[in-house]
XYZ file of C-alpha atoms in Angstrom:
158
model
C 4.373 -8.622 -7.112
C 7.848 -9.665 -6.021
C 8.120 -12.122 -3.160
C 11.545 -12.584 -1.546
C 12.066 -15.215 1.129
C 14.825 -16.696 3.247
C 15.329 -20.436 3.302
C 13.841 -22.116 6.387
C 15.658 -20.650 9.374
C 18.072 -22.972 11.133
C 17.488 -21.253 14.483
C 15.209 -18.673 16.091
C 15.694 -15.101 14.837
C 14.448 -12.045 16.747
C 13.490 -8.965 14.721
C 12.431 -5.800 16.566
C 12.177 -2.137 15.600
C 11.848 -0.141 12.397
C 11.154 -1.824 9.061
C 11.861 -0.226 5.696
C 12.825 -1.181 2.180
C 15.149 0.917 0.053
C 14.061 0.294 -3.536
C 15.553 1.349 -6.849
C 12.557 1.633 -9.145
C 11.521 2.766 -12.578
C 8.069 3.177 -14.079
C 6.269 4.227 -17.231
C 4.015 6.677 -15.330
C 4.542 10.060 -13.641
C 3.379 8.580 -10.325
C 2.900 5.143 -8.811
C 2.908 3.415 -5.438
C 5.241 0.827 -3.954
C 4.169 -1.274 -1.010
C 6.054 -3.687 1.217
C 4.760 -6.376 3.521
C 6.923 -8.248 6.070
C 5.651 -11.781 6.658
C 6.436 -14.677 9.005
C 5.955 -17.842 6.934
C 5.056 -20.743 9.215
C 5.835 -24.252 7.953
C 3.093 -26.859 7.510
C 1.705 -28.195 10.790
C -1.339 -30.049 12.123
C -3.504 -26.886 12.233
C -2.290 -25.523 8.876
C -1.287 -28.434 6.615
C -0.119 -25.992 3.904
C 1.624 -23.633 6.321
C 0.558 -20.122 7.210
C 1.777 -16.649 6.197
C 1.361 -14.146 9.052
C 1.491 -10.478 8.048
C 3.595 -8.532 10.555
C 3.686 -5.002 9.145
C 3.226 -3.202 5.850
C 3.825 0.209 4.361
C 3.471 2.289 1.222
C 5.109 5.184 -0.562
C 3.259 7.274 -3.122
C 6.235 8.104 -5.295
C 5.349 11.703 -6.078
C 5.671 12.334 -2.316
C 8.989 10.458 -1.986
C 10.897 13.622 -0.997
C 8.181 15.666 0.719
C 4.597 15.121 1.795
C 3.892 18.804 1.060
C 5.481 19.251 -2.371
C 4.683 16.482 -4.854
C 7.387 15.771 -7.439
C 6.515 13.613 -10.460
C 8.692 10.706 -11.489
C 10.553 10.832 -14.780
C 9.240 7.785 -16.668
C 12.039 5.365 -17.530
C 14.507 6.917 -15.087
C 15.682 4.929 -12.050
C 14.647 6.513 -8.741
C 15.501 5.481 -5.192
C 12.538 5.355 -2.802
C 12.176 4.236 0.785
C 9.042 2.404 1.853
C 8.565 2.560 5.619
C 6.347 0.246 7.610
C 5.397 0.618 11.277
C 7.840 -0.866 13.781
C 7.275 -4.478 14.678
C 8.701 -7.207 16.882
C 8.626 -10.903 16.151
C 10.425 -14.108 16.954
C 10.822 -16.085 13.733
C 11.061 -19.638 15.021
C 13.455 -22.182 13.560
C 11.890 -23.673 10.435
C 10.021 -20.442 9.589
C 10.917 -18.153 6.686
C 11.222 -14.369 6.609
C 9.390 -13.049 3.530
C 9.132 -9.606 1.979
C 6.413 -8.902 -0.600
C 6.871 -5.832 -2.811
C 3.954 -4.624 -4.893
C 2.450 -1.524 -6.434
C -0.891 -1.879 -4.706
C -2.421 -3.126 -1.496
C -6.094 -2.267 -1.977
C -8.284 -1.945 0.057
C -5.667 -1.355 2.790
C -4.348 1.660 0.824
C -6.101 3.834 -1.773
C -5.654 3.064 -5.454
C -3.241 5.402 -7.246
C -4.419 6.843 -10.572
C -0.718 6.986 -11.601
C -1.280 10.376 -13.263
C 0.361 12.528 -10.615
C -2.817 14.590 -10.390
C -4.655 15.101 -7.069
C -6.927 12.110 -6.436
C -9.978 14.250 -5.651
C -9.922 15.988 -9.033
C -8.539 13.315 -11.365
C -11.019 11.309 -13.404
C -8.512 9.467 -15.569
C -6.111 6.666 -14.763
C -2.839 5.515 -16.289
C -1.465 1.987 -16.281
C 2.018 1.980 -14.734
C 4.513 -0.704 -15.683
C 6.887 -0.806 -12.713
C 10.317 -2.339 -12.265
C 12.296 -2.940 -9.073
C 16.003 -2.993 -9.908
C 18.136 -5.424 -7.906
C 21.742 -5.464 -9.072
C 25.157 -4.217 -7.887
C 24.472 -0.673 -9.100
C 20.931 -0.633 -7.707
C 21.004 -2.613 -4.439
C 17.354 -2.660 -3.407
C 17.202 -4.062 0.116
C 15.220 -4.603 3.317
C 16.337 -2.733 6.445
C 15.475 -4.287 9.819
C 17.008 -4.681 13.264
C 17.937 -8.234 14.184
C 19.085 -9.435 17.568
C 22.788 -10.092 17.030
C 22.908 -7.858 13.924
C 23.608 -9.439 10.546
C 25.076 -12.417 12.380
C 21.555 -13.084 13.682
C 20.765 -14.938 10.453
C 24.024 -16.904 10.291
C 24.685 -19.982 12.368
């Protein structure tokens, strides 16, 4: 799992609308899943001395369906693919002192079914494959979170 977080916010930030992550990924398997979870990280307080992580929304993409839900297309192992993981719209006020966190993973069971990573239909496949997945985050492969902030990109800057 990859967990990306802002520093503690210096002021309130309002996020409302669609949530998606554009990921540049590679894998060793012909199919795999990528999941994202947007989280409001509350700082320590009297009720939660260690803080609290509140899940706001989450989503998944089964990579063989990255282009069409009707025509599966296997991944080419080792090749870098761009996928978009969409999560249901959300709205939240991240209070000053909170952090905005994005968790990226390849599974979120039992919320979403386990992927056999074979590319075969789940109902007929009896075998599984271990997928070693990579999320690329560099200038050529700018994986990123896409959200709507009140005030646009300036909404995070004071």
